Tab-separated table of C-alpha atoms in Angstrom:
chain	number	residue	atom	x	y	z
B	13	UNK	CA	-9.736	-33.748	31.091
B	14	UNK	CA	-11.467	-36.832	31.897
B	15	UNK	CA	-9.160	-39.982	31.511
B	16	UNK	CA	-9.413	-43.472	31.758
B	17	UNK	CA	-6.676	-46.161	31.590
B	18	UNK	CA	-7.687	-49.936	31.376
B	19	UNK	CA	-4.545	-52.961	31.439
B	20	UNK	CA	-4.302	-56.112	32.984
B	21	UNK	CA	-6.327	-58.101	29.998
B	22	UNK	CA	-4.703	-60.987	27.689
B	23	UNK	CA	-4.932	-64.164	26.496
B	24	UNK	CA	-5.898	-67.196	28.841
B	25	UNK	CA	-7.802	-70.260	28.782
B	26	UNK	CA	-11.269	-71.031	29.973
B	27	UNK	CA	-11.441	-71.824	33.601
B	28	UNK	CA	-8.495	-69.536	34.071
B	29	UNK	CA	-8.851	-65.860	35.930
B	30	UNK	CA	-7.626	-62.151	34.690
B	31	UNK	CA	-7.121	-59.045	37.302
B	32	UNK	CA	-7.989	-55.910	35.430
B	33	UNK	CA	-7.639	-52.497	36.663
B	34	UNK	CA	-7.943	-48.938	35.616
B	35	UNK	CA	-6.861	-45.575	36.236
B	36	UNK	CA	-8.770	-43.136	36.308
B	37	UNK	CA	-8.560	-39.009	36.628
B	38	UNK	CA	-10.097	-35.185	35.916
B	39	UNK	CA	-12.957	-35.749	37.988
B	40	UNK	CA	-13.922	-37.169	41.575
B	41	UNK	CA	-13.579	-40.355	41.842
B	42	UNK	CA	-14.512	-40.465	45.173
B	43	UNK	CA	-18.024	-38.753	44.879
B	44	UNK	CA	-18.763	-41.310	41.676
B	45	UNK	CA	-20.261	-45.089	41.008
B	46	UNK	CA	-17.603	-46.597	39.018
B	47	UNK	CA	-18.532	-49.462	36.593
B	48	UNK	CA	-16.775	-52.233	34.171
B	49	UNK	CA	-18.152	-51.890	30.926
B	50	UNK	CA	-17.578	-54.291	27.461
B	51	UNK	CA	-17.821	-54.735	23.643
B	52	UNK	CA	-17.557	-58.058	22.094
B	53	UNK	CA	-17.560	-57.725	18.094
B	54	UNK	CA	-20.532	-57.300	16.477
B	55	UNK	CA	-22.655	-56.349	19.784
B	56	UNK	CA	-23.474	-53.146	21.675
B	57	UNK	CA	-21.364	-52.179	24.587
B	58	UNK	CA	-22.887	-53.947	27.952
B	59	UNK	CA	-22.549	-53.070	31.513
B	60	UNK	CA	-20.448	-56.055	33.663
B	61	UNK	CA	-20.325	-54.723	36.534
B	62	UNK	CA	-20.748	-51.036	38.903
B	63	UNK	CA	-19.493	-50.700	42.581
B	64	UNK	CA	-20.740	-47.425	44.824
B	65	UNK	CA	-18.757	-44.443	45.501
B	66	UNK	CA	-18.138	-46.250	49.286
B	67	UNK	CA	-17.704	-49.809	48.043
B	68	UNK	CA	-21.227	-50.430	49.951
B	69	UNK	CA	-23.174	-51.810	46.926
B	70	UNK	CA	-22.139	-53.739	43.991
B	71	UNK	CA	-24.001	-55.213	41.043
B	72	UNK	CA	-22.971	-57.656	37.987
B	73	UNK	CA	-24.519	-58.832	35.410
B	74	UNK	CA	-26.559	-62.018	35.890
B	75	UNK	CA	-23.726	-63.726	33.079
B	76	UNK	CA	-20.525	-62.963	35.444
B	77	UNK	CA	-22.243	-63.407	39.006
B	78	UNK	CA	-20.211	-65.954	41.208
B	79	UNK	CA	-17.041	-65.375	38.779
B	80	UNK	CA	-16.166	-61.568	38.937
B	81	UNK	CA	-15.843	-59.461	41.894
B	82	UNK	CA	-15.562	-55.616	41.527
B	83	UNK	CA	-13.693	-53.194	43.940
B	84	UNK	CA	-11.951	-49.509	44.241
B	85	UNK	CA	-9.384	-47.713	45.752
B	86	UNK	CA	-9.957	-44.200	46.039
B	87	UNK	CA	-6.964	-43.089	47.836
B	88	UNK	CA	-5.765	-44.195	44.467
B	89	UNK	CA	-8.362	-43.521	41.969
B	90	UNK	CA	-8.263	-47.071	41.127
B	91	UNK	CA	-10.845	-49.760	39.510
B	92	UNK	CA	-10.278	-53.457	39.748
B	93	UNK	CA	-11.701	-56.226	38.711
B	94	UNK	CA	-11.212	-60.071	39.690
B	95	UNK	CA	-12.202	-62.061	36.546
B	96	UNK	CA	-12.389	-65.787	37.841
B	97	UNK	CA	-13.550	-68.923	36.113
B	98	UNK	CA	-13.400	-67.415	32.830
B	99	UNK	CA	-15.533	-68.441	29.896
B	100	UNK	CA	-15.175	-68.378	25.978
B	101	UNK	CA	-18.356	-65.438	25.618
B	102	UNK	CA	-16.310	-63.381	28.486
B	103	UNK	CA	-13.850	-62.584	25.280
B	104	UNK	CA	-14.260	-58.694	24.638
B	105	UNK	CA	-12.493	-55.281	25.048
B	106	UNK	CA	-13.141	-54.288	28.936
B	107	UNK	CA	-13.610	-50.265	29.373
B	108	UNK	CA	-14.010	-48.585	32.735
B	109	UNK	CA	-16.137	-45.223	33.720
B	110	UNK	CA	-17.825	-43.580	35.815
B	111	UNK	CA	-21.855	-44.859	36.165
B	112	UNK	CA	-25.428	-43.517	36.758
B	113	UNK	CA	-28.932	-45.283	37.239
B	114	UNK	CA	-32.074	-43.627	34.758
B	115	UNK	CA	-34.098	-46.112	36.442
B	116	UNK	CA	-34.390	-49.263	34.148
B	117	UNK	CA	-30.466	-49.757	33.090
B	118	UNK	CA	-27.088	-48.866	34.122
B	119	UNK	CA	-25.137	-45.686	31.934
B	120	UNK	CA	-22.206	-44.847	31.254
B	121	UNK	CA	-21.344	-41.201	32.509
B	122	UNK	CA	-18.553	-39.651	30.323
B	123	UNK	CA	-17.959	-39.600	26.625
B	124	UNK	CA	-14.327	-40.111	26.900
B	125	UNK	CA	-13.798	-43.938	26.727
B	126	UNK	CA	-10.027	-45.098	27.386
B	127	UNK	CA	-8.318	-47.360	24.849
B	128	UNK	CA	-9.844	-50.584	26.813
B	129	UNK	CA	-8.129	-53.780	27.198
B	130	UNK	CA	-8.694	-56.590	25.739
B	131	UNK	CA	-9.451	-59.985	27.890
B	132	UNK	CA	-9.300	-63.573	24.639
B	133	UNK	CA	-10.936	-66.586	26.186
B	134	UNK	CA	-9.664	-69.822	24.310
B	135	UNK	CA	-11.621	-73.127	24.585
């Protein structure tokens, strides 16, 4: 069974930084993109950021480039992600999975979304 366990989030003020990580097993990590995914109320999850199977490539999304960097351990099946500078519209639930490219926009690879954890920006 495909799992995935996000922590690390909270409550900080803007300017200030988060480490998030995630666990995840039931399938090869190793031979898989993994991505940072989020949900802010109100609007559709959005990709943040997605790292290659060999930590050779990494993309973010244009809001969190400079601020967030993205990396893996997969001796450890682990996801991480630096969250620096943080801003008010970085406030959301933070999910991790594995990722594929159609072409045109990053997806999301398995149905079975962990719990998340949720990163509150105050002004």
């Amino acid at each position: 069974q495909v799992q995935f366990v996000e922590s690390g989030g909270g409550s900080v003020q803007t300017g200030g930084s988060l480490r998030l990580s995630c666990a995840a097993s039931g399938f090869r990590f190793f031979n898989n993109g993994m991505g940072w995914f989020r949900q802010a109320p109100g609007k559709d999850r959005e990709f943040v950021a997605v790292i290659s199977r060999d930590s050779a490539t990494t993309r973010y999304t244009d809001s969190v480039k400079g601020r967030f960097i993205i990396s893996r351990d997969n001796g450890k099946n682990m996801l991480y992600l630096q969250m620096n500078s943080l801003k008010p519209e970085d406030t959301a639930i933070y999910y991790c999975n594995a990722f594929w490219y159609d072409g045109r926009e990053v997806q999301f690879q398995y149905d079975d979304w962990g719990q998340g954890t949720q990163v509150t920006i105050s002004s």
